[in-house]
mmCIF file of C-alpha atoms and ligand atoms in Angstrom:
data_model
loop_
_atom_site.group_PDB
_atom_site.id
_atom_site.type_symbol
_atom_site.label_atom_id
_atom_site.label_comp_id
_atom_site.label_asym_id
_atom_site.label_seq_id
_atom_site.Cartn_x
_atom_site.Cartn_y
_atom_site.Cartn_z
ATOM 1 C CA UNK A 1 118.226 84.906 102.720
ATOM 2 C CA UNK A 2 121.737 85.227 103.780
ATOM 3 C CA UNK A 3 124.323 82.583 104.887
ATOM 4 C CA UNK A 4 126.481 84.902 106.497
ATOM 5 C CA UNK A 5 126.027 88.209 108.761
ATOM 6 C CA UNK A 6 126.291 91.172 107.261
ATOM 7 C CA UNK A 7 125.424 94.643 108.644
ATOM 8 C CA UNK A 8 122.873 96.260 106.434
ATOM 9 C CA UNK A 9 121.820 94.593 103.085
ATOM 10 C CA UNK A 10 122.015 97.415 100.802
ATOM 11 C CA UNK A 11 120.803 97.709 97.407
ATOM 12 C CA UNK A 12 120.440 100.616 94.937
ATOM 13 C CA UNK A 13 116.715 100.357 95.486
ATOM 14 C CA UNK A 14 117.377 100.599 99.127
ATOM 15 C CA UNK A 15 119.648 103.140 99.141
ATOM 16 C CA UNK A 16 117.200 105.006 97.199
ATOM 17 C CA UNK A 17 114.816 104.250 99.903
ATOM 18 C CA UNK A 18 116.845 104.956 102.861
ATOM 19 C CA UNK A 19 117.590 108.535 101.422
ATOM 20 C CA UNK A 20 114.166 109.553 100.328
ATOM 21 C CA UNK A 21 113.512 108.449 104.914
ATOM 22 C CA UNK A 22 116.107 110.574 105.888
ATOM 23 C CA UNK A 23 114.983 113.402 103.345
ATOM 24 C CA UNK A 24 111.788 113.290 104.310
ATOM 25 C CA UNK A 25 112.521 113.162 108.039
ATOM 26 C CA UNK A 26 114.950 116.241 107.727
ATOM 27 C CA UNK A 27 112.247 117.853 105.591
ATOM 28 C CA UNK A 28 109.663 117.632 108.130
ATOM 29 C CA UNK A 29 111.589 118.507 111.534
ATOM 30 C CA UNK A 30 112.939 121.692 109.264
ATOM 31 C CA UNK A 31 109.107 122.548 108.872
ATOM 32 C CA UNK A 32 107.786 121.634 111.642
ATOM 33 C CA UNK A 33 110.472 124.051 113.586
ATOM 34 C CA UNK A 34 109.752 126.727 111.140
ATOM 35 C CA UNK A 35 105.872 126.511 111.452
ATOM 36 C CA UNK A 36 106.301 126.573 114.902
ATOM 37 C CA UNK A 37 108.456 130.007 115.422
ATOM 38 C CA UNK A 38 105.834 131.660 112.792
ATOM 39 C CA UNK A 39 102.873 130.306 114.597
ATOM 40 C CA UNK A 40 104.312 130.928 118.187
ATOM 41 C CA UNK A 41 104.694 134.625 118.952
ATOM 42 C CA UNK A 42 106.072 136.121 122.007
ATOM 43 C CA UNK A 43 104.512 135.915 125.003
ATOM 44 C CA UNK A 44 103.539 132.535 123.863
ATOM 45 C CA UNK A 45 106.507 131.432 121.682
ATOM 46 C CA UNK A 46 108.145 128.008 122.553
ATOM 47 C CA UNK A 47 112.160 127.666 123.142
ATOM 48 C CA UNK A 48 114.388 126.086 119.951
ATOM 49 C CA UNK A 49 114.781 123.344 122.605
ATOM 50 C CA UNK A 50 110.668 122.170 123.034
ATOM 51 C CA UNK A 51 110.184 122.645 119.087
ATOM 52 C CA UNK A 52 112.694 120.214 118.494
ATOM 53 C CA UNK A 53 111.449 117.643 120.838
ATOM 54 C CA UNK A 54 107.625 117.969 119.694
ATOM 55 C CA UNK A 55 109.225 117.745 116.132
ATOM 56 C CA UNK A 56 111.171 114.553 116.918
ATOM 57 C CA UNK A 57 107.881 112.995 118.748
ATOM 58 C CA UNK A 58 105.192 113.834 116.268
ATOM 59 C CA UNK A 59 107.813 112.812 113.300
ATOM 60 C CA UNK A 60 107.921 109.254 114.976
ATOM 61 C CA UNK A 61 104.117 109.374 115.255
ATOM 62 C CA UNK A 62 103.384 109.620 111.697
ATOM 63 C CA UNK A 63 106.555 107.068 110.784
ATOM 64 C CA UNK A 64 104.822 104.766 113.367
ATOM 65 C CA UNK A 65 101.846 105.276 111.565
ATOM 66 C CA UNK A 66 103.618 105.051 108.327
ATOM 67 C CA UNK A 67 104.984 101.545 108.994
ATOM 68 C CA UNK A 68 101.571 99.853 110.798
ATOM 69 C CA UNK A 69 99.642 101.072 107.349
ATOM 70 C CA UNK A 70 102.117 99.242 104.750
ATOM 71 C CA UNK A 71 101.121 96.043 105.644
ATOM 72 C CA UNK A 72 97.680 96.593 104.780
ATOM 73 C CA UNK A 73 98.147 98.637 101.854
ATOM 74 C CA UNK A 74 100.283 96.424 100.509
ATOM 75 C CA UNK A 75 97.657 93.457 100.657
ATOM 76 C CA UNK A 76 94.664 96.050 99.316
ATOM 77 C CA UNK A 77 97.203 97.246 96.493
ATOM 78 C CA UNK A 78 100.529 95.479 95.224
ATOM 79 C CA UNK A 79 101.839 98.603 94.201
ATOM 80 C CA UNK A 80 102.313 99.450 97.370
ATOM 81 C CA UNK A 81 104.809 96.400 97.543
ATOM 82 C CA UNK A 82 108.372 97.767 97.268
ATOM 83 C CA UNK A 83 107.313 99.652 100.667
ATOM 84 C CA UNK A 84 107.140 96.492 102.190
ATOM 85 C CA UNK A 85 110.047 95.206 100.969
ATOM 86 C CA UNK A 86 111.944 98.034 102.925
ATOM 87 C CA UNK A 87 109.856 98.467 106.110
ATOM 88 C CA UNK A 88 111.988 97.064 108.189
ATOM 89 C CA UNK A 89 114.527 99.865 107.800
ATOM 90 C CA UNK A 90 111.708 102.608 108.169
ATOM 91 C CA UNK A 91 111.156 100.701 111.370
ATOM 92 C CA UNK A 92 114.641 101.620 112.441
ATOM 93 C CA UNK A 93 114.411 105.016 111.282
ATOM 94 C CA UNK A 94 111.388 105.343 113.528
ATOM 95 C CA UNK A 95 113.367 104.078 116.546
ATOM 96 C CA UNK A 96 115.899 106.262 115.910
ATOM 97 C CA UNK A 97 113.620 109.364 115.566
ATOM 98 C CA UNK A 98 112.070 108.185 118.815
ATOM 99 C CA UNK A 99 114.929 107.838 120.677
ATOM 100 C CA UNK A 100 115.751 110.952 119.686
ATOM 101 C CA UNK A 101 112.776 112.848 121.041
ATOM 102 C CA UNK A 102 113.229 110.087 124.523
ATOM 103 C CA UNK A 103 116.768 111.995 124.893
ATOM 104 C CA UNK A 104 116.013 115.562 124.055
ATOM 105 C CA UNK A 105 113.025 115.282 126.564
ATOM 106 C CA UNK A 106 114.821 113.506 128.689
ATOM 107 C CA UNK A 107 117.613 116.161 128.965
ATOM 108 C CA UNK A 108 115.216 119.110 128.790
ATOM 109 C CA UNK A 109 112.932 117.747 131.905
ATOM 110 C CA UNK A 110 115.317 115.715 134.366
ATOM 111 C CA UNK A 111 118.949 117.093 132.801
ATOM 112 C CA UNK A 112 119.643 119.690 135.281
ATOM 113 C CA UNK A 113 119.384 118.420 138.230
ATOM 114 C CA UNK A 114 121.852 115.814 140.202
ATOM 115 C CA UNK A 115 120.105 112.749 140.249
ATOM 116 C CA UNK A 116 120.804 110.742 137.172
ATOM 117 C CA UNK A 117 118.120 111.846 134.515
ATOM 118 C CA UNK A 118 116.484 108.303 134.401
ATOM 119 C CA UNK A 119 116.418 108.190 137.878
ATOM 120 C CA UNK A 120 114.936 111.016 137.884
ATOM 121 C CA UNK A 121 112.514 110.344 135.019
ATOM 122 C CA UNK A 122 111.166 107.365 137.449
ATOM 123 C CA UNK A 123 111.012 108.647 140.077
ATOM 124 C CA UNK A 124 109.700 112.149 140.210
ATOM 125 C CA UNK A 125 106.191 111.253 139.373
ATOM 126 C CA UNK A 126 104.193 108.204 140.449
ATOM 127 C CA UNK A 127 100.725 108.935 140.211
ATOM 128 C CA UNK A 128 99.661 105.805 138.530
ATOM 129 C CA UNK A 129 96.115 106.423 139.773
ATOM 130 C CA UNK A 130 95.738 109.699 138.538
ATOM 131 C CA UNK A 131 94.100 110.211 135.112
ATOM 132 C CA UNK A 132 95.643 113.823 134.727
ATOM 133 C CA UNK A 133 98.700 113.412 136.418
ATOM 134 C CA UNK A 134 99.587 109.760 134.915
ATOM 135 C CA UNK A 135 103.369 109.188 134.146
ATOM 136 C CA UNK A 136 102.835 109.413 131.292
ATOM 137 C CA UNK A 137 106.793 109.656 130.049
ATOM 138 C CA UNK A 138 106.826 105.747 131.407
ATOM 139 C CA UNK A 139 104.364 104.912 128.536
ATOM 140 C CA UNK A 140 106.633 106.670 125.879
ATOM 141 C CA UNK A 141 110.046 104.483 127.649
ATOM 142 C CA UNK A 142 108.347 101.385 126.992
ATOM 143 C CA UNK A 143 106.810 102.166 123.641
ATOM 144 C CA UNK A 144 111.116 102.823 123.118
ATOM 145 C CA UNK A 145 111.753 99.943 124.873
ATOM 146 C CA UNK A 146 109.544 97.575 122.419
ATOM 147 C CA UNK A 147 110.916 99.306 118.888
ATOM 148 C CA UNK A 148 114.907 99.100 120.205
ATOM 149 C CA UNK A 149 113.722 95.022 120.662
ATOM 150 C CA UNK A 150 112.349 95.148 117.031
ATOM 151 C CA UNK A 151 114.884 97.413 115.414
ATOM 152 C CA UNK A 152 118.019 95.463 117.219
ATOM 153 C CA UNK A 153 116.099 91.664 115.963
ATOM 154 C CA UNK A 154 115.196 93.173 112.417
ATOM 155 C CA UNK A 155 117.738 91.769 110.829
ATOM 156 C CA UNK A 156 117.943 88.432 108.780
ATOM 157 C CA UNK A 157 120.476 86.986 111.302
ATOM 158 C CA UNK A 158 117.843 87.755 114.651
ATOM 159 C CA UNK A 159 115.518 86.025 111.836
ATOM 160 C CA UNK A 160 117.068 82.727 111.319
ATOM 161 C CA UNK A 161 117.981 82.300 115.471
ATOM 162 C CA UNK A 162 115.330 83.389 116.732
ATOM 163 C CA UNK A 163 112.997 81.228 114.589
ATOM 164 C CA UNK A 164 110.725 82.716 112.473
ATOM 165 C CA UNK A 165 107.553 82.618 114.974
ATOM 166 C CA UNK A 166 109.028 83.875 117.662
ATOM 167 C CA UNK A 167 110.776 86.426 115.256
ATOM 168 C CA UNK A 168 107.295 87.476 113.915
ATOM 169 C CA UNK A 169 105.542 87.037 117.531
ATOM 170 C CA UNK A 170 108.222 89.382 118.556
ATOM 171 C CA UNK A 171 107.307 92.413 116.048
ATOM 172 C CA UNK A 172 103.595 91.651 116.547
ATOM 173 C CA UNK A 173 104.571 93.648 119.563
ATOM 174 C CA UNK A 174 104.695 97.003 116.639
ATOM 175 C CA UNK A 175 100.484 96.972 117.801
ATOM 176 C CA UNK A 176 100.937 97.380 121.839
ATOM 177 C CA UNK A 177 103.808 99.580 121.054
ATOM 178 C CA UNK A 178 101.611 101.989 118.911
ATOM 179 C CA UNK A 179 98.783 101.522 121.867
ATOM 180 C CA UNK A 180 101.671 102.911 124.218
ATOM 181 C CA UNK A 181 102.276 105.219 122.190
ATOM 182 C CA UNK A 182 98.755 106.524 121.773
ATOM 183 C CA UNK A 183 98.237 106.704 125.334
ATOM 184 C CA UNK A 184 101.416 108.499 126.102
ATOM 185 C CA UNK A 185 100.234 111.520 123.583
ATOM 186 C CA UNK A 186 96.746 110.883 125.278
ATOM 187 C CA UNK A 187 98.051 111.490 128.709
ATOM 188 C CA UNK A 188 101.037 113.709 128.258
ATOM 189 C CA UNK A 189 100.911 116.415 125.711
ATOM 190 C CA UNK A 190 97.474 116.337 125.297
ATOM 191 C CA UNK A 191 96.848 117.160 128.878
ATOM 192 C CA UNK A 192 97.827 120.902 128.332
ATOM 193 C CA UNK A 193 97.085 121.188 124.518
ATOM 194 C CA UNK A 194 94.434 123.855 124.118
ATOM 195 C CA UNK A 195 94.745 123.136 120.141
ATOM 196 C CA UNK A 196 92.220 120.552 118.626
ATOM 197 C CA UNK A 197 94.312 120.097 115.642
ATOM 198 C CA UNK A 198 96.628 117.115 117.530
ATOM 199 C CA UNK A 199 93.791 115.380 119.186
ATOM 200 C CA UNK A 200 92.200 115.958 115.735
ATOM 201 C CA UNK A 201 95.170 114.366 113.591
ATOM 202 C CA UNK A 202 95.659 111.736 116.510
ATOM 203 C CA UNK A 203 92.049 110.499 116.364
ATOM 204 C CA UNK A 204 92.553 110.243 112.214
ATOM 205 C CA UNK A 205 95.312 108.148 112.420
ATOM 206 C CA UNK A 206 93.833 105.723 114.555
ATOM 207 C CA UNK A 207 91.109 105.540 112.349
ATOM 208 C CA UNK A 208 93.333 105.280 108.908
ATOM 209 C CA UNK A 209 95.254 102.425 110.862
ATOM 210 C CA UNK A 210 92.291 100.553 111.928
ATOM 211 C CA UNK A 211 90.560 101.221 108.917
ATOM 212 C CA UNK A 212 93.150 99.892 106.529
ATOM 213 C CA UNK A 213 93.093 96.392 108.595
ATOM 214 C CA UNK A 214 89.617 96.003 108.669
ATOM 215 C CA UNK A 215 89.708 97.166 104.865
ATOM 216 C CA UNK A 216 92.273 94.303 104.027
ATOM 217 C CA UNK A 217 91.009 91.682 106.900
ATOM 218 C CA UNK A 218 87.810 92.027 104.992
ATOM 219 C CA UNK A 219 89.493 91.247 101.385
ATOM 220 C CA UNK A 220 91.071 88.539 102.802
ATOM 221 C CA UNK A 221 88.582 86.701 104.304
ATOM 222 C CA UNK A 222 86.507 87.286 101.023
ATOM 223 C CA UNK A 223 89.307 85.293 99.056
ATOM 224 C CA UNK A 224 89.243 82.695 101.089
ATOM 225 C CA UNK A 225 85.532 82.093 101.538
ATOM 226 C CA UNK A 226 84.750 82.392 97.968
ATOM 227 C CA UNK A 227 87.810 79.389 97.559
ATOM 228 C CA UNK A 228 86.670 76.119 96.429
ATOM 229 C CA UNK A 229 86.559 73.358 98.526
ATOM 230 C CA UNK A 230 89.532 70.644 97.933
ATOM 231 C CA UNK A 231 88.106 67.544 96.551
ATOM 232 C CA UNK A 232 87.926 64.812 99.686
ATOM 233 C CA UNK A 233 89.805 61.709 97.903
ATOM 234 C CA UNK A 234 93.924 61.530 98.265
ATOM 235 C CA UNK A 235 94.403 61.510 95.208
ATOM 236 C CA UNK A 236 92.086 63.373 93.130
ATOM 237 C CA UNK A 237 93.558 66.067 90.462
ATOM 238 C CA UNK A 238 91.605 69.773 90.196
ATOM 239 C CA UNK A 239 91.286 71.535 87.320
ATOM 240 C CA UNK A 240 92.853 75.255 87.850
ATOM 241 C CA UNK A 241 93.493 77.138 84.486
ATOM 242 C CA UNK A 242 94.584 77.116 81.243
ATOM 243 C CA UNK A 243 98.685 77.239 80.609
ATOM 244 C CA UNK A 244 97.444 80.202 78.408
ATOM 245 C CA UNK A 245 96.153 81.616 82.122
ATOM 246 C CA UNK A 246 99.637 81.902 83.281
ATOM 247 C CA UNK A 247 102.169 84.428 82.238
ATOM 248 C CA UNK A 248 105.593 83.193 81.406
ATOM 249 C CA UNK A 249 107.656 82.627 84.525
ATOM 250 C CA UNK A 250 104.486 83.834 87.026
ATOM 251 C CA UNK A 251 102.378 81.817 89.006
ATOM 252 C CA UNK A 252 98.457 81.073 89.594
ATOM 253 C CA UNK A 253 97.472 81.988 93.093
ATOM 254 C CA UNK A 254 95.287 78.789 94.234
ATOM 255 C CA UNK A 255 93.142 79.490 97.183
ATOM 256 C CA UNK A 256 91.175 76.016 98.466
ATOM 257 C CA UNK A 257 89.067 76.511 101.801
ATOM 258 C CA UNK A 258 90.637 75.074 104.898
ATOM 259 C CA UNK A 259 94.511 74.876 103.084
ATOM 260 C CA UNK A 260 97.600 76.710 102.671
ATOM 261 C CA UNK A 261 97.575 78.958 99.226
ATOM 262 C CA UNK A 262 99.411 77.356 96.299
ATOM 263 C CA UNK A 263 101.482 78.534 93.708
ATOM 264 C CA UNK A 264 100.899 77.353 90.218
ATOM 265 C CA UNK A 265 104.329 78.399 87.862
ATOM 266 C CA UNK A 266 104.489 78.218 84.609
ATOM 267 C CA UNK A 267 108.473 78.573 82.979
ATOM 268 C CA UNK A 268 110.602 77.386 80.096
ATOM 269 C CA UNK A 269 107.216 74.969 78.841
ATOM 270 C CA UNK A 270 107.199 73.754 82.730
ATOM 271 C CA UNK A 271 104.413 73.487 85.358
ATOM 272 C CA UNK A 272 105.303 73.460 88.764
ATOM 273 C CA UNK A 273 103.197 73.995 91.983
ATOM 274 C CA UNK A 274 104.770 74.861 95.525
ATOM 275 C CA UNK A 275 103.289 75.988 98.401
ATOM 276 C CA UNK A 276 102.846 79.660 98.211
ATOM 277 C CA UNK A 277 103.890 80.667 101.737
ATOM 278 C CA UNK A 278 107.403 81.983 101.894
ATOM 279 C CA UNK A 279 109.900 80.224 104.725
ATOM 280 C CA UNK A 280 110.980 83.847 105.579
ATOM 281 C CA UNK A 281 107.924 86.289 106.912
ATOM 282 C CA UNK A 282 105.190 84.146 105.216
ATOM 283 C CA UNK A 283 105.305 86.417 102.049
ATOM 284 C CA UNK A 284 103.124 85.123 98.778
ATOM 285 C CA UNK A 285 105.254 83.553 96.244
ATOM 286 C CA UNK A 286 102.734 83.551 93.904
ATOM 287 C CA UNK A 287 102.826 87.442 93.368
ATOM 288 C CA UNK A 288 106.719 86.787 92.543
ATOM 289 C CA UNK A 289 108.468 85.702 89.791
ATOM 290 C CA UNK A 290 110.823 83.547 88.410
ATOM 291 C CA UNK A 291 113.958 84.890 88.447
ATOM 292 C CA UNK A 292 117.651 82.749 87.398
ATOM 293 C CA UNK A 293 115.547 79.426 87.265
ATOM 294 C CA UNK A 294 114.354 79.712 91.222
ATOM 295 C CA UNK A 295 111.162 81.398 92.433
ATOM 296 C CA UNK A 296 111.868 84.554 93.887
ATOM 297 C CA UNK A 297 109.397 85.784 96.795
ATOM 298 C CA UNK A 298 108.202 89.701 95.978
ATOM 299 C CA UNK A 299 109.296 90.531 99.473
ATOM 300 C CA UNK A 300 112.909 90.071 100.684
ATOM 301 C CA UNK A 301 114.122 88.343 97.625
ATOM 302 C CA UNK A 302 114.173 84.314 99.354
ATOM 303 C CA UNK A 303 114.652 81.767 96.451
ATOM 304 C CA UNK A 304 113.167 78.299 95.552
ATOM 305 C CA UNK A 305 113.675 75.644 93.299
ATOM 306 C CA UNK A 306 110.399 74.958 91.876
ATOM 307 C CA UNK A 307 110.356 71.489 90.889
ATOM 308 C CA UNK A 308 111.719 70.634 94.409
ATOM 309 C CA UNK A 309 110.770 73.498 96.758
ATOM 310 C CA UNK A 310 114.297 74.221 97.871
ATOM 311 C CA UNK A 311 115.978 76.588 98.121
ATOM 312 C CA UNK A 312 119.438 76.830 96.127
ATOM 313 C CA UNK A 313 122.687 75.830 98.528
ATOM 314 C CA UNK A 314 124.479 77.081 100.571
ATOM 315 C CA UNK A 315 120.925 78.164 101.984
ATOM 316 C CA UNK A 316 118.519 75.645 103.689
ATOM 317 C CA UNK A 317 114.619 76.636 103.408
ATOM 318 C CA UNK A 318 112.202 74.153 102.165
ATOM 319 C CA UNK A 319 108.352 74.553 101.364
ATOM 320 C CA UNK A 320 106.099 71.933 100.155
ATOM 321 C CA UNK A 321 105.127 70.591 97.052
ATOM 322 C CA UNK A 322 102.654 70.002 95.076
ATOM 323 C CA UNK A 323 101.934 67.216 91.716
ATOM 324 C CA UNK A 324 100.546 68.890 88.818
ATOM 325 C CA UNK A 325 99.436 67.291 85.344
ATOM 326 C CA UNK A 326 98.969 68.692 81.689
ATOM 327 C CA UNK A 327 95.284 67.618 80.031
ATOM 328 C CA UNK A 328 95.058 69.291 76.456
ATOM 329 C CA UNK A 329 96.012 72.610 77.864
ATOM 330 C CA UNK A 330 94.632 72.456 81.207
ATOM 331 C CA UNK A 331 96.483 72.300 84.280
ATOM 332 C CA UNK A 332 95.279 69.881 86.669
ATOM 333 C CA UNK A 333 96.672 69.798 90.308
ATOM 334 C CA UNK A 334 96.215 67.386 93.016
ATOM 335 C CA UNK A 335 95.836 69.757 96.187
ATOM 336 C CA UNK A 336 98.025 67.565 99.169
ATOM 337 C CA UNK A 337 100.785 68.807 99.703
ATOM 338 C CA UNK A 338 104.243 66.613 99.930
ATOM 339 C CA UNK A 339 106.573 66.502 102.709
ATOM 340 C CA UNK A 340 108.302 70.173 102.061
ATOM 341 C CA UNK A 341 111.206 70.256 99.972
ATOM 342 C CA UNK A 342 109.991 66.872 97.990
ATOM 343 C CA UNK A 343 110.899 67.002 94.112
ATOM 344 C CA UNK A 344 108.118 66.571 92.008
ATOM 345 C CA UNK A 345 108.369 66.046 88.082
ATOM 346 C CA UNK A 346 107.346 69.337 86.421
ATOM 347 C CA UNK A 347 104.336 69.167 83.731
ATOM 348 C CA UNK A 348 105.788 70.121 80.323
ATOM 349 C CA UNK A 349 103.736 71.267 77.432
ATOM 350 C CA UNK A 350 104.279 72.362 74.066
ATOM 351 C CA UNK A 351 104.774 76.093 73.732
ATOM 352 C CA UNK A 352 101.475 77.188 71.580
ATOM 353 C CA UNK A 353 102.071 77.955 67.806
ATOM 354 C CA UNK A 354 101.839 81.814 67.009
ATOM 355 C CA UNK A 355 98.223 82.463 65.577
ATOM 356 C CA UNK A 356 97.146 78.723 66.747
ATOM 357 C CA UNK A 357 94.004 78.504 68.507
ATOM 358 C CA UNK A 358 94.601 78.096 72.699
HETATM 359 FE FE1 FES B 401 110.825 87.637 103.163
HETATM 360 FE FE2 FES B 401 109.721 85.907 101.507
HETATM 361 S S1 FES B 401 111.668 86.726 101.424
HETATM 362 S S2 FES B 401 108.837 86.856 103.179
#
């Protein structure tokens, strides 16, 4: 949530992050080159040149692979949360690395000559019928083409004018990039690879990628079928815990079949329910916290108000709300949602008595 542009919205935690990426990045081209001149003995050793452009490729390979897992893992495991939080710079990093590897092939295969090296990237080869003899270096260019779009729209700014379905509709496009990607591997390198180890480690990671979908689709679609059914009157109250259920300043995640999840807070002897789909990227407010009086989603750190569902000025968002009641110590919620943004009276209840009975 920002009001105004700013370049890069750096934290300690993210600064943290961004150096373990680079680490790890210079880590692995450093072995990869090194494996590669112990491996690769004369007559067949490969130049300084090649090694660094297979190290650049495969590096953006596994970061690709890296970035289309977190999702997932993130929904099968919250731990694996503060990944999420920073993907979108390891999605830059990725296009970087890529780019990268797009250059240093680019000037290794078509550099020499004097037609302009794109020119003569396009040109030289159009056998788009040909299974072994596919462009396949056109597949890789627009694989580039699709993570410059996301890296240049990842920030918050892109965000907020672009809307936020056409933002996310936008980096949906991460899936027929890493397709593009697949089949540029598929039809370029591994073409003259005599090694089964990258067809081998290719064929894994597509299966660890679709796996971990499936794997959270699955747990997903569990939650929701096993939700209860929202009563059919307008204005009927459920029962959904006791305040005992709720940790201080946490929420109760409320799934009912056929509506949006709800998120049930308790703070300061308050109830309050909002809806528990973020304004930002749809993150779940009820795995975050209450943080300076305002619900803070676990992702990118977007705040509400949660008697009123609003976020605090200068910024803008709204989500809906939702009327909640205190019986004994039962919360009781009435599951239609207002017009988003509506304040709604929180439920108060008495804090219980150390050593009382719930
Ligand atoms: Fe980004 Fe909520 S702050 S999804």
């Amino acid at each position: 949530m920002s009001a105004s542009y700013t370049w890069v919205g750096w934290n300690r935690q993210k600064k943290i992050y961004d150096a373990v990426v680079a680490s790890g990045v210079a880590l692995y081209l450093a072995t990869f080159i090194t494996l590669g001149r112990l491996l690769f003995r004369p007559p067949h050793e490969l130049s300084d040149e090649i090694l660094l452009l297979r190290a650049l490729g495969t590096c953006a390979i596994v970061m690709l692979h890296i970035v289309l897992s977190i999702g997932p893992l993130a929904r099968l495991d919250r731990r694996f949360l503060p990944l999420l939080y920073n993907r979108r710079h390891l999605g830059v990093a990725t296009f970087l690395v890529a780019a990268s590897h797009a250059v240093a092939s680019l000037l290794q295969y078509h550099g020499f000559g004097n037609v302009n090296p794109l020119v003569s990237l396009l040109a030289s080869n159009t056998n788009y019928l040909s299974l072994t003899a596919f462009p396949f270096e056109i597949l890789g260019l627009l694989a580039l083409v699709i993570l410059f779009l996301m890296a240049a729209t990842s920030h918050d700014f892109w965000l907020r004018n672009l809307s936020p379905r056409a933002w996310k509709s936008l980096h949906m496009l991460v899936y027929a990039c890493y397709a593009l990607v697949v089949m540029h591997v598929a039809l370029g390198a591994l073409q003259s690879e005599r090694s089964i180890v990258y067809p081998v480690l290719l064929g894994a990671g597509i299966v660890l990628v679709g796996s971990l979908h499936l794997m959270a689709g699955a747990l997903e679609t569990t939650r929701d079928t096993r939700a209860p059914a929202p009563p059919t009157g307008t204005n009927e109250f459920i029962d959904i815990c006791s305040i005992d259920d709720i940790p201080e300043k946490r929420a109760r995640n409320v799934c009912l079949k056929g509506r949006e999840r709800i998120a049930v807070f308790k703070y300061d002897g308050q109830v309050s329910a909002v809806s528990s789909v973020c304004e930002h990227q749809g993150g779940p407010l009820a795995e975050g916290k209450i943080i300076d009086g305002c619900i803070t989603c676990p992702w990118h750190g977007y705040q509400y108000l949660p008697a009123s569902g609003r976020s605090p000025p200068p910024f803008t968002e709204k989500i809906n709300t939702y009327r909640v009641t205190i019986r004994g110590r039962r919360i009781l919620l009435d599951p239609n949602p207002l017009p988003k943004g509506t304040p709604v009276e929180p439920a108060r209840f008495q804090p219980a008595l150390e050593g009382a009975r719930p």
